[in-house]
Amino acid sequence: MGVVVVWSLLLLIVILVLMIILIQRLLKRGNRFWTLNRLKWLSGAYLLILLLALALYYVLPIKETSELRTISYEEAEQRRLDFYRAVEQGKLAELEQDDFREQWRFETYVERLYIKLNKTVYPEEMGSELIVEQTDDTEGAIEVRYIMTPTVIERLDVTDQLDTPRVDLQGEHLFIHFPDHQELRLAHFSKAFTIKQFSAPEYIEGVSSPGASALYIRLPQHIELEASDNLPIRWVGQ
Amino acid sequence: MSLTTTSLAHNVKQLYRYKLHAYFTVFGSLIAVQLLGLLLSLNGVGQFATYFDHIYIHVNHFSANFIIIFSLMWVFIIAVTVTTQPYRDADFVFVANRMSSHLSNILFLLTASVIGGVTAMLCGFVLKLVAGYILYQDLVFQQTLSLPELLLGLAAASLYMILLSSAGFLAGMLSQLHKAVKFVLPALVLAMLIMETGSPRLPIMIMLAQFFTNEDSFVIFVIKVAASSSLLFGTALLISNRLEVRQ
């Protein structure tokens, strides 16, 4: 028998003993605090709170994620694989439009471009790919697109809740600000076991799939790109 | 014969009414137990966290399970308590009939079970509101409970309470047989929690619980609970016949 089971058993016994003591004390006759009148008021108030909570649950617009779509873990994984294949083959344009989260367009006449990351993010820790394509399709402008495949937490697509990088062009410098740190706290209300046992299975708890991401930079052919050596840049078509 | 039946029914009704009034304090203890379950559930019954690319995602799982389990423990304790000497003696102020005393006890326990089951499920909504609104969470996600699901949950929770109350009633009645039973029974329960059997190997108590918790048809679940509770209450009544009057 595992240690966890033994501890759970002990905890259960302790709770049961404490509960017996609590109930016996409350049931003790001649308890001055628990007079019948007070108990009736207390029970009435408690029932009122319970019914109010029930009504509020159905009436209040819960800041819930019902508007967010659910997506299967398999679909998210497939989109991730498609992304890596597209990166390898340099065919990012063929990705699903939903994966293009942000885009920036800078009209510029610069001949040289320096890519700068915000100082708090080290290039080797950067979670996103930096993909550069030199093309004449942008009509002389620099285009940057942020691509991210779905991030799934227990079948819920939370990608839209995640901060995206900021991109800014100042002269010859293209500044990329990746979010330093983001914390997302979710409350998941599971159905009680008294309902769960008669209904279809809910989400599988504890399953997550982080999305793959990339900054896809498209430059006119004449612009010369300067980036530090440790910046992992992938070139399309090379 | 007909006169006796009427008299028994009348006595049971009278005793039941008396118990609803005299044992009202048990509902105070139900509130305390459910609030304790609510308090322990506020931190979540399970947690999951993942960290990637400077993004930390923390999922807190909430459910009314603790509140329901605590309420089940409550009804079990109450069922044992009503079989004890002081409670049995109090009945004889009204009528010295063991059967009417036990039947009124069973009726009281059925009432307490329904109240306990319904309030435990409703307390889950308080948990949702407190955890979702008052305690800060970025997002709340859940499968909205439909009305039929809610009614199903209320009925199932009440049935579980009835099952546990019948088990408690039998345990209480067995304890009245001999003092040694008070020590043998908890030891037996503990042994059933530890000893494993079957394939896959599981504690006997868990296998017993799974007979009810793994049932996905509500109708069969009702039949299982009704049959088991009747058996437990019936056995308790048979045992009570072995007890002396006012023992």
Short mmCIF file of C-alpha atoms in Angstrom, two decimals:
data_model
loop_
_atom_site.label_atom_id
_atom_site.label_comp_id
_atom_site.label_asym_id
_atom_site.label_seq_id
_atom_site.Cartn_x
_atom_site.Cartn_y
_atom_site.Cartn_z
CA MET A 1 0.00 0.00 0.00
CA GLY A 2 1.43 3.34 -1.02
CA VAL A 3 2.45 6.10 1.36
CA VAL A 4 -0.13 8.41 -0.23
CA VAL A 5 -2.92 5.92 0.50
CA VAL A 6 -1.80 5.57 4.13
CA TRP A 7 -1.71 9.35 4.56
CA SER A 8 -5.10 9.70 2.87
CA LEU A 9 -6.52 7.07 5.22
CA LEU A 10 -5.03 8.78 8.26
CA LEU A 11 -6.37 12.13 7.09
CA LEU A 12 -9.81 10.60 6.55
CA ILE A 13 -9.78 9.10 10.06
CA VAL A 14 -8.66 12.41 11.60
CA ILE A 15 -11.40 14.31 9.73
CA LEU A 16 -13.98 11.73 10.78
CA VAL A 17 -12.93 11.92 14.44
CA LEU A 18 -12.96 15.73 14.36
CA MET A 19 -16.36 15.64 12.71
CA ILE A 20 -17.73 13.27 15.36
CA ILE A 21 -16.43 15.61 18.10
CA LEU A 22 -17.90 18.65 16.33
CA ILE A 23 -21.29 17.03 15.76
CA GLN A 24 -21.50 15.59 19.28
CA ARG A 25 -20.68 19.01 20.76
CA LEU A 26 -23.32 20.67 18.63
CA LEU A 27 -25.88 18.02 19.51
CA LYS A 28 -25.19 18.28 23.23
CA ARG A 29 -28.40 19.09 25.00
CA GLY A 30 -28.50 22.29 26.99
CA ASN A 31 -26.17 24.03 24.54
CA ARG A 32 -26.90 27.67 25.28
CA PHE A 33 -25.76 29.00 21.93
CA TRP A 34 -27.68 26.58 19.73
CA THR A 35 -31.15 27.47 20.91
CA LEU A 36 -33.93 26.21 18.65
CA ASN A 37 -34.91 29.72 17.69
CA ARG A 38 -31.38 30.69 16.72
CA LEU A 39 -30.96 27.46 14.79
CA LYS A 40 -34.13 28.08 12.84
CA TRP A 41 -32.91 31.55 11.89
CA LEU A 42 -29.48 30.20 10.99
CA SER A 43 -30.94 27.39 8.87
CA GLY A 44 -33.28 29.84 7.13
CA ALA A 45 -30.42 32.21 6.36
CA TYR A 46 -28.24 29.35 5.13
CA LEU A 47 -30.98 28.07 2.85
CA LEU A 48 -31.49 31.59 1.52
CA ILE A 49 -27.76 31.92 0.73
CA LEU A 50 -27.80 28.56 -1.06
CA LEU A 51 -30.81 29.51 -3.18
CA LEU A 52 -29.32 32.94 -3.89
CA ALA A 53 -26.07 31.31 -5.02
CA LEU A 54 -28.06 28.99 -7.30
CA ALA A 55 -29.94 31.93 -8.81
CA LEU A 56 -26.76 34.01 -9.23
CA TYR A 57 -25.00 31.09 -10.91
CA TYR A 58 -27.56 31.10 -13.71
CA VAL A 59 -28.08 34.88 -13.85
CA LEU A 60 -24.62 36.44 -13.44
CA PRO A 61 -22.47 36.78 -16.53
CA ILE A 62 -19.59 34.67 -15.29
CA LYS A 63 -16.20 35.79 -16.57
CA GLU A 64 -16.01 32.38 -18.03
CA THR A 65 -14.46 31.02 -21.11
CA SER A 66 -17.63 29.70 -22.69
CA GLU A 67 -16.92 32.09 -25.58
CA LEU A 68 -13.56 30.47 -26.10
CA ARG A 69 -13.65 27.47 -28.31
CA THR A 70 -12.71 24.02 -27.25
CA ILE A 71 -10.19 22.16 -29.30
CA SER A 72 -8.98 18.62 -29.06
CA TYR A 73 -5.46 17.87 -27.97
CA GLU A 74 -4.98 15.93 -31.24
CA GLU A 75 -6.00 18.90 -33.40
CA ALA A 76 -3.64 21.22 -31.50
CA GLU A 77 -0.79 18.74 -31.96
CA GLN A 78 -1.58 18.45 -35.69
CA ARG A 79 -1.51 22.26 -36.06
CA ARG A 80 1.85 22.30 -34.28
CA LEU A 81 3.25 19.63 -36.61
CA ASP A 82 1.89 21.56 -39.61
CA PHE A 83 3.66 24.65 -38.30
CA TYR A 84 7.06 22.92 -38.02
CA ARG A 85 6.62 21.42 -41.49
CA ALA A 86 5.77 24.86 -42.90
CA VAL A 87 8.83 26.35 -41.19
CA GLU A 88 11.07 23.63 -42.60
CA GLN A 89 9.69 24.03 -46.09
CA GLY A 90 9.44 27.82 -45.90
CA LYS A 91 5.72 27.70 -46.68
CA LEU A 92 4.35 29.72 -43.78
CA ALA A 93 1.73 31.36 -45.94
CA GLU A 94 0.01 27.99 -46.21
CA LEU A 95 -0.71 27.86 -42.49
CA GLU A 96 -4.24 28.30 -41.20
CA GLN A 97 -5.24 31.97 -41.02
CA ASP A 98 -6.21 31.48 -37.34
CA ASP A 99 -2.54 30.90 -36.56
CA PHE A 100 -1.61 34.46 -37.67
CA ARG A 101 -2.24 36.33 -34.45
CA GLU A 102 -0.73 39.80 -35.06
CA GLN A 103 0.77 41.69 -37.91
CA TRP A 104 2.73 44.90 -38.38
CA ARG A 105 3.64 46.75 -41.56
CA PHE A 106 6.33 49.40 -41.71
CA GLU A 107 6.81 51.61 -44.77
CA THR A 108 10.52 52.38 -44.84
CA TYR A 109 13.37 53.34 -47.14
CA VAL A 110 16.22 51.96 -45.02
CA GLU A 111 18.97 49.96 -46.69
CA ARG A 112 20.05 48.15 -43.55
CA LEU A 113 18.03 46.65 -40.71
CA TYR A 114 19.17 45.73 -37.20
CA ILE A 115 17.04 43.34 -35.15
CA LYS A 116 17.03 44.10 -31.45
CA LEU A 117 15.43 42.00 -28.74
CA ASN A 118 14.35 43.43 -25.41
CA LYS A 119 17.10 42.88 -22.86
CA THR A 120 15.12 40.67 -20.50
CA VAL A 121 14.86 37.87 -23.07
CA TYR A 122 17.98 35.94 -23.98
CA PRO A 123 18.05 34.70 -27.57
CA GLU A 124 18.67 31.12 -26.44
CA GLU A 125 15.58 31.26 -24.21
CA MET A 126 13.40 32.71 -26.90
CA GLY A 127 10.41 30.44 -27.41
CA SER A 128 9.54 31.79 -30.83
CA GLU A 129 11.27 31.12 -34.10
CA LEU A 130 12.62 34.11 -36.03
CA ILE A 131 11.95 33.50 -39.69
CA VAL A 132 13.10 35.95 -42.31
CA GLU A 133 12.13 36.02 -45.94
CA GLN A 134 13.42 38.48 -48.50
CA THR A 135 10.81 39.15 -51.10
CA ASP A 136 9.53 41.79 -53.47
CA ASP A 137 5.89 41.02 -52.58
CA THR A 138 5.75 43.57 -49.74
CA GLU A 139 5.91 46.61 -52.03
CA GLY A 140 8.99 47.99 -50.31
CA ALA A 141 7.61 47.67 -46.78
CA ILE A 142 8.76 45.51 -43.89
CA GLU A 143 6.06 43.10 -42.77
CA VAL A 144 6.13 41.23 -39.51
CA ARG A 145 3.60 38.59 -38.60
CA TYR A 146 3.29 36.75 -35.31
CA ILE A 147 2.24 33.16 -35.75
CA MET A 148 1.10 30.94 -32.92
CA THR A 149 -0.60 27.58 -33.07
CA PRO A 150 -3.25 26.88 -30.40
CA THR A 151 -2.17 26.60 -26.79
CA VAL A 152 -4.55 24.11 -25.24
CA ILE A 153 -5.21 23.59 -21.58
CA GLU A 154 -7.66 20.81 -20.88
CA ARG A 155 -9.28 21.10 -24.30
CA LEU A 156 -9.64 24.87 -24.03
CA ASP A 157 -7.90 27.11 -26.53
CA VAL A 158 -6.35 29.85 -24.37
CA THR A 159 -4.13 31.31 -27.11
CA ASP A 160 -6.06 34.58 -27.24
CA GLN A 161 -5.41 35.08 -23.53
CA LEU A 162 -1.66 35.03 -24.01
CA ASP A 163 0.35 38.22 -24.53
CA THR A 164 1.84 38.64 -27.97
CA PRO A 165 5.20 40.31 -28.69
CA ARG A 166 5.34 43.99 -29.63
CA VAL A 167 7.25 45.02 -32.71
CA ASP A 168 8.43 48.53 -33.43
CA LEU A 169 10.61 50.07 -36.13
CA GLN A 170 12.78 53.02 -35.14
CA GLY A 171 15.04 54.11 -37.95
CA GLU A 172 17.17 51.13 -38.88
CA HIS A 173 16.28 49.21 -35.74
CA LEU A 174 13.49 46.68 -35.54
CA PHE A 175 12.71 46.29 -31.85
CA ILE A 176 11.04 43.07 -30.76
CA HIS A 177 9.64 43.06 -27.24
CA PHE A 178 8.74 39.60 -26.08
CA PRO A 179 6.54 39.55 -22.97
CA ASP A 180 8.79 39.04 -19.93
CA HIS A 181 6.53 36.85 -17.86
CA GLN A 182 2.87 36.11 -17.94
CA GLU A 183 0.81 34.31 -15.42
CA LEU A 184 -2.60 32.97 -16.30
CA ARG A 185 -4.75 31.59 -13.54
CA LEU A 186 -7.74 29.49 -14.45
CA ALA A 187 -10.47 28.07 -12.30
CA HIS A 188 -11.96 24.86 -13.61
CA PHE A 189 -15.22 23.78 -12.07
CA SER A 190 -15.75 20.07 -12.46
CA LYS A 191 -19.15 18.56 -12.01
CA ALA A 192 -19.68 16.79 -8.71
CA PHE A 193 -19.26 13.02 -8.80
CA THR A 194 -23.01 12.67 -8.28
CA ILE A 195 -23.52 14.15 -11.77
CA LYS A 196 -20.31 13.04 -13.44
CA GLN A 197 -21.04 9.34 -13.09
CA PHE A 198 -24.18 9.66 -15.25
CA SER A 199 -22.81 12.03 -17.88
CA ALA A 200 -20.29 11.93 -20.70
CA PRO A 201 -16.65 12.34 -19.64
CA GLU A 202 -15.48 15.91 -19.13
CA TYR A 203 -12.10 17.30 -19.95
CA ILE A 204 -9.15 15.09 -19.19
CA GLU A 205 -7.52 16.95 -16.36
CA GLY A 206 -3.87 17.85 -16.60
CA VAL A 207 -3.52 17.65 -20.39
CA SER A 208 -1.92 20.65 -22.04
CA SER A 209 -0.29 21.44 -25.33
CA PRO A 210 1.72 24.65 -25.70
CA GLY A 211 1.46 26.30 -29.08
CA ALA A 212 4.46 26.78 -31.37
CA SER A 213 5.21 30.36 -32.35
CA ALA A 214 7.25 32.38 -34.79
CA LEU A 215 7.88 35.92 -35.87
CA TYR A 216 7.78 35.91 -39.63
CA ILE A 217 9.64 38.91 -40.99
CA ARG A 218 9.34 39.74 -44.66
CA LEU A 219 11.87 42.23 -46.01
CA PRO A 220 12.29 43.82 -49.42
CA GLN A 221 15.22 42.28 -51.32
CA HIS A 222 17.37 45.43 -51.10
CA ILE A 223 17.46 45.59 -47.28
CA GLU A 224 20.51 44.09 -45.66
CA LEU A 225 19.77 42.41 -42.36
CA GLU A 226 22.16 42.73 -39.44
CA ALA A 227 21.59 40.56 -36.43
CA SER A 228 23.85 39.29 -33.70
CA ASP A 229 25.28 35.83 -34.28
CA ASN A 230 23.45 34.20 -31.39
CA LEU A 231 20.07 35.24 -32.73
CA PRO A 232 18.57 32.05 -34.21
CA ILE A 233 17.32 33.27 -37.55
CA ARG A 234 15.88 30.94 -40.14
CA TRP A 235 15.95 32.14 -43.71
CA VAL A 236 13.21 31.14 -46.07
CA GLY A 237 14.55 29.73 -49.31
CA GLN A 238 18.10 29.20 -48.09
CA MET B 1 -55.22 -5.90 12.54
CA SER B 2 -56.41 -2.79 10.82
CA LEU B 3 -56.58 -0.98 14.16
CA THR B 4 -52.98 -1.93 14.99
CA THR B 5 -51.70 -0.65 11.63
CA THR B 6 -53.45 2.68 12.08
CA SER B 7 -52.07 2.95 15.55
CA LEU B 8 -48.54 2.18 14.39
CA ALA B 9 -48.80 4.68 11.54
CA HIS B 10 -50.16 7.28 13.95
CA ASN B 11 -47.37 6.64 16.43
CA VAL B 12 -44.71 6.78 13.76
CA LYS B 13 -46.12 10.07 12.47
CA GLN B 14 -46.23 11.53 15.96
CA LEU B 15 -42.68 10.41 16.74
CA TYR B 16 -41.43 11.63 13.36
CA ARG B 17 -42.87 15.08 14.04
CA TYR B 18 -41.34 15.10 17.48
CA LYS B 19 -37.93 14.13 16.07
CA LEU B 20 -37.99 16.80 13.39
CA HIS B 21 -38.43 19.31 16.20
CA ALA B 22 -36.24 17.72 18.90
CA TYR B 23 -33.34 16.78 16.60
CA PHE B 24 -33.32 20.10 14.79
CA THR B 25 -29.81 20.73 16.12
CA VAL B 26 -28.51 18.10 13.68
CA PHE B 27 -29.14 20.59 10.88
CA GLY B 28 -26.95 23.10 12.70
CA SER B 29 -24.18 20.54 12.61
CA LEU B 30 -24.92 19.91 8.90
CA ILE B 31 -24.34 23.61 8.19
CA ALA B 32 -21.06 23.51 10.16
CA VAL B 33 -19.90 20.40 8.29
CA GLN B 34 -20.80 21.80 4.87
CA LEU B 35 -19.10 25.11 5.62
CA LEU B 36 -16.00 23.16 6.66
CA GLY B 37 -16.14 21.28 3.35
CA LEU B 38 -16.62 24.57 1.51
CA LEU B 39 -13.64 26.12 3.30
CA LEU B 40 -11.40 23.18 2.43
CA SER B 41 -12.59 23.26 -1.19
CA LEU B 42 -11.73 26.94 -1.66
CA ASN B 43 -8.10 26.13 -2.35
CA GLY B 44 -9.22 23.74 -5.07
CA VAL B 45 -9.42 19.96 -5.02
CA GLY B 46 -6.67 19.62 -7.59
CA GLN B 47 -4.12 21.78 -9.30
CA PHE B 48 -2.25 21.70 -12.52
CA ALA B 49 0.47 24.03 -13.74
CA THR B 50 2.53 24.31 -16.87
CA TYR B 51 5.35 26.67 -17.77
CA PHE B 52 6.62 27.44 -21.25
CA ASP B 53 8.16 30.43 -23.00
CA HIS B 54 7.83 32.71 -19.95
CA ILE B 55 4.16 31.84 -19.67
CA TYR B 56 2.94 30.25 -16.49
CA ILE B 57 -0.51 28.69 -16.63
CA HIS B 58 -2.06 27.53 -13.42
CA VAL B 59 -5.34 25.61 -13.34
CA ASN B 60 -7.21 25.20 -10.09
CA HIS B 61 -9.86 22.50 -10.08
CA PHE B 62 -12.91 23.09 -7.97
CA SER B 63 -15.80 20.75 -7.28
CA ALA B 64 -18.47 20.18 -4.66
CA ASN B 65 -17.09 16.68 -3.99
CA PHE B 66 -15.59 17.57 -0.58
CA ILE B 67 -18.84 19.14 0.56
CA ILE B 68 -20.81 16.07 -0.52
CA ILE B 69 -18.33 13.65 1.09
CA PHE B 70 -18.40 15.64 4.33
CA SER B 71 -22.21 15.60 4.23
CA LEU B 72 -22.10 11.81 3.72
CA MET B 73 -19.89 11.49 6.79
CA TRP B 74 -22.33 13.72 8.67
CA VAL B 75 -25.38 11.59 7.84
CA PHE B 76 -23.48 8.44 8.80
CA ILE B 77 -22.61 9.92 12.22
CA ILE B 78 -26.20 11.16 12.70
CA ALA B 79 -27.58 7.72 11.81
CA VAL B 80 -25.31 6.09 14.40
CA THR B 81 -26.20 8.76 16.96
CA VAL B 82 -29.99 8.26 16.73
CA THR B 83 -29.58 4.58 17.62
CA THR B 84 -27.77 5.38 20.89
CA GLN B 85 -29.35 4.91 24.31
CA PRO B 86 -30.25 8.55 25.15
CA TYR B 87 -32.02 9.01 21.84
CA ARG B 88 -33.88 5.71 22.11
CA ASP B 89 -34.95 6.46 25.68
CA ALA B 90 -36.39 9.80 24.62
CA ASP B 91 -38.81 7.98 22.29
CA PHE B 92 -40.44 6.11 25.09
CA VAL B 93 -41.82 9.31 26.54
CA PHE B 94 -44.30 9.01 23.69
CA VAL B 95 -44.75 5.32 23.14
CA ALA B 96 -42.98 2.17 24.29
CA ASN B 97 -43.03 0.52 20.88
CA ARG B 98 -39.68 -0.37 19.36
CA MET B 99 -40.99 -0.67 15.82
CA SER B 100 -42.57 2.80 15.76
CA SER B 101 -39.39 4.22 17.27
CA HIS B 102 -37.21 2.69 14.54
CA LEU B 103 -39.58 3.52 11.71
CA SER B 104 -39.71 7.14 12.83
CA ASN B 105 -35.91 7.12 13.03
CA ILE B 106 -35.71 5.80 9.47
CA LEU B 107 -38.18 8.45 8.29
CA PHE B 108 -36.15 11.13 10.06
CA LEU B 109 -32.94 9.83 8.47
CA LEU B 110 -34.56 9.81 5.01
CA THR B 111 -35.60 13.43 5.56
CA ALA B 112 -32.13 14.37 6.82
CA SER B 113 -30.60 12.58 3.80
CA VAL B 114 -32.68 14.54 1.32
CA ILE B 115 -31.94 17.83 3.12
CA GLY B 116 -28.24 16.94 3.34
CA GLY B 117 -28.03 15.87 -0.32
CA VAL B 118 -29.85 18.91 -1.67
CA THR B 119 -27.95 21.44 0.47
CA ALA B 120 -24.59 19.79 -0.30
CA MET B 121 -25.22 20.15 -4.04
CA LEU B 122 -26.45 23.74 -3.63
CA CYS B 123 -23.41 24.57 -1.51
CA GLY B 124 -21.38 23.78 -4.64
CA PHE B 125 -22.84 26.93 -6.23
CA VAL B 126 -21.62 29.03 -3.29
CA LEU B 127 -18.17 27.54 -3.91
CA LYS B 128 -18.35 28.49 -7.59
CA LEU B 129 -19.33 32.06 -6.83
CA VAL B 130 -16.76 32.55 -4.07
CA ALA B 131 -13.92 30.89 -6.00
CA GLY B 132 -14.85 32.48 -9.32
CA TYR B 133 -15.73 36.00 -8.22
CA ILE B 134 -14.28 36.77 -4.85
CA LEU B 135 -11.01 34.84 -5.09
CA TYR B 136 -9.17 36.16 -8.06
CA GLN B 137 -8.98 33.97 -11.14
CA ASP B 138 -8.26 35.22 -14.65
CA LEU B 139 -10.67 32.82 -16.24
CA VAL B 140 -13.34 30.49 -15.08
CA PHE B 141 -14.20 27.55 -17.18
CA GLN B 142 -16.83 24.98 -16.68
CA GLN B 143 -19.50 23.05 -18.45
CA THR B 144 -22.69 24.88 -17.54
CA LEU B 145 -25.00 22.71 -15.53
CA SER B 146 -28.37 22.17 -17.23
CA LEU B 147 -31.54 21.90 -15.15
CA PRO B 148 -31.97 18.13 -15.75
CA GLU B 149 -28.32 17.64 -14.71
CA LEU B 150 -28.89 19.70 -11.59
CA LEU B 151 -31.98 17.66 -10.68
CA LEU B 152 -30.06 14.46 -11.39
CA GLY B 153 -27.25 15.63 -9.10
CA LEU B 154 -29.70 16.54 -6.32
CA ALA B 155 -31.40 13.13 -6.56
CA ALA B 156 -28.13 11.18 -6.72
CA ALA B 157 -26.63 13.10 -3.77
CA SER B 158 -29.78 12.41 -1.72
CA LEU B 159 -29.62 8.72 -2.66
CA TYR B 160 -25.98 8.48 -1.59
CA MET B 161 -27.00 10.11 1.70
CA ILE B 162 -29.79 7.56 2.16
CA LEU B 163 -27.31 4.75 1.49
CA LEU B 164 -24.84 6.08 4.06
CA SER B 165 -27.59 6.74 6.59
CA SER B 166 -28.78 3.13 6.29
CA ALA B 167 -25.19 1.91 6.76
CA GLY B 168 -24.83 4.18 9.79
CA PHE B 169 -28.16 3.00 11.20
CA LEU B 170 -27.07 -0.64 10.91
CA ALA B 171 -23.65 0.15 12.41
CA GLY B 172 -25.34 1.94 15.29
CA MET B 173 -27.72 -0.92 15.86
CA LEU B 174 -24.91 -3.49 15.77
CA SER B 175 -23.03 -1.40 18.34
CA GLN B 176 -25.99 -1.76 20.69
CA LEU B 177 -25.69 -5.55 20.59
CA HIS B 178 -22.37 -5.73 22.38
CA LYS B 179 -19.78 -3.23 23.54
CA ALA B 180 -17.08 -5.09 21.64
CA VAL B 181 -18.80 -4.28 18.32
CA LYS B 182 -17.86 -0.62 18.84
CA PHE B 183 -14.22 -1.63 18.41
CA VAL B 184 -14.70 -4.49 15.95
CA LEU B 185 -16.65 -2.42 13.41
CA PRO B 186 -14.08 0.39 12.91
CA ALA B 187 -11.35 -2.26 12.72
CA LEU B 188 -13.35 -4.12 10.09
CA VAL B 189 -13.86 -0.93 8.06
CA LEU B 190 -10.14 -0.13 8.32
CA ALA B 191 -9.29 -3.66 7.20
CA MET B 192 -11.63 -3.29 4.22
CA LEU B 193 -9.86 -0.05 3.34
CA ILE B 194 -6.46 -1.74 3.42
CA MET B 195 -7.04 -5.30 2.19
CA GLU B 196 -6.97 -5.61 -1.56
CA THR B 197 -8.72 -8.11 -3.80
CA GLY B 198 -9.84 -8.67 -7.40
CA SER B 199 -8.17 -7.69 -10.63
CA PRO B 200 -6.95 -4.96 -10.74
CA ARG B 201 -6.23 -5.25 -7.04
CA LEU B 202 -8.26 -2.72 -5.09
CA PRO B 203 -9.23 -2.33 -1.44
CA ILE B 204 -12.50 -4.13 -0.66
CA MET B 205 -14.10 -0.87 0.47
CA ILE B 206 -13.21 0.83 -2.82
CA MET B 207 -14.66 -2.09 -4.78
CA LEU B 208 -17.80 -1.83 -2.70
CA ALA B 209 -18.02 1.90 -3.36
CA GLN B 210 -17.43 1.35 -7.08
CA PHE B 211 -20.52 -0.85 -7.19
CA PHE B 212 -22.42 2.45 -6.84
CA THR B 213 -20.04 5.11 -8.17
CA ASN B 214 -19.30 3.27 -11.45
CA GLU B 215 -22.98 2.89 -12.28
CA ASP B 216 -23.75 5.18 -15.22
CA SER B 217 -27.45 4.34 -15.52
CA PHE B 218 -29.49 6.40 -13.08
CA VAL B 219 -32.38 3.90 -13.01
CA ILE B 220 -30.08 1.00 -12.09
CA PHE B 221 -28.35 3.27 -9.55
CA VAL B 222 -31.72 3.98 -7.91
CA ILE B 223 -32.48 0.24 -7.81
CA LYS B 224 -29.06 -0.54 -6.32
CA VAL B 225 -29.38 2.14 -3.63
CA ALA B 226 -33.02 1.26 -2.84
CA ALA B 227 -32.21 -2.46 -2.54
CA SER B 228 -29.06 -1.92 -0.48
CA SER B 229 -30.65 0.63 1.84
CA SER B 230 -33.72 -1.57 2.36
CA LEU B 231 -31.43 -4.48 3.15
CA LEU B 232 -29.38 -2.41 5.62
CA PHE B 233 -32.42 -0.83 7.31
CA GLY B 234 -34.19 -4.23 7.35
CA THR B 235 -31.19 -5.95 8.96
CA ALA B 236 -31.02 -3.16 11.53
CA LEU B 237 -34.69 -3.68 12.38
CA LEU B 238 -34.13 -7.44 12.74
CA ILE B 239 -31.18 -6.84 15.04
CA SER B 240 -33.23 -4.43 17.10
CA ASN B 241 -35.61 -7.31 17.86
CA ARG B 242 -32.78 -9.00 19.70
CA LEU B 243 -32.46 -5.97 21.95
CA GLU B 244 -34.49 -5.86 25.11
CA VAL B 245 -37.22 -3.29 25.35
CA ARG B 246 -35.61 0.01 26.41
CA GLN B 247 -32.14 -1.52 26.29
#
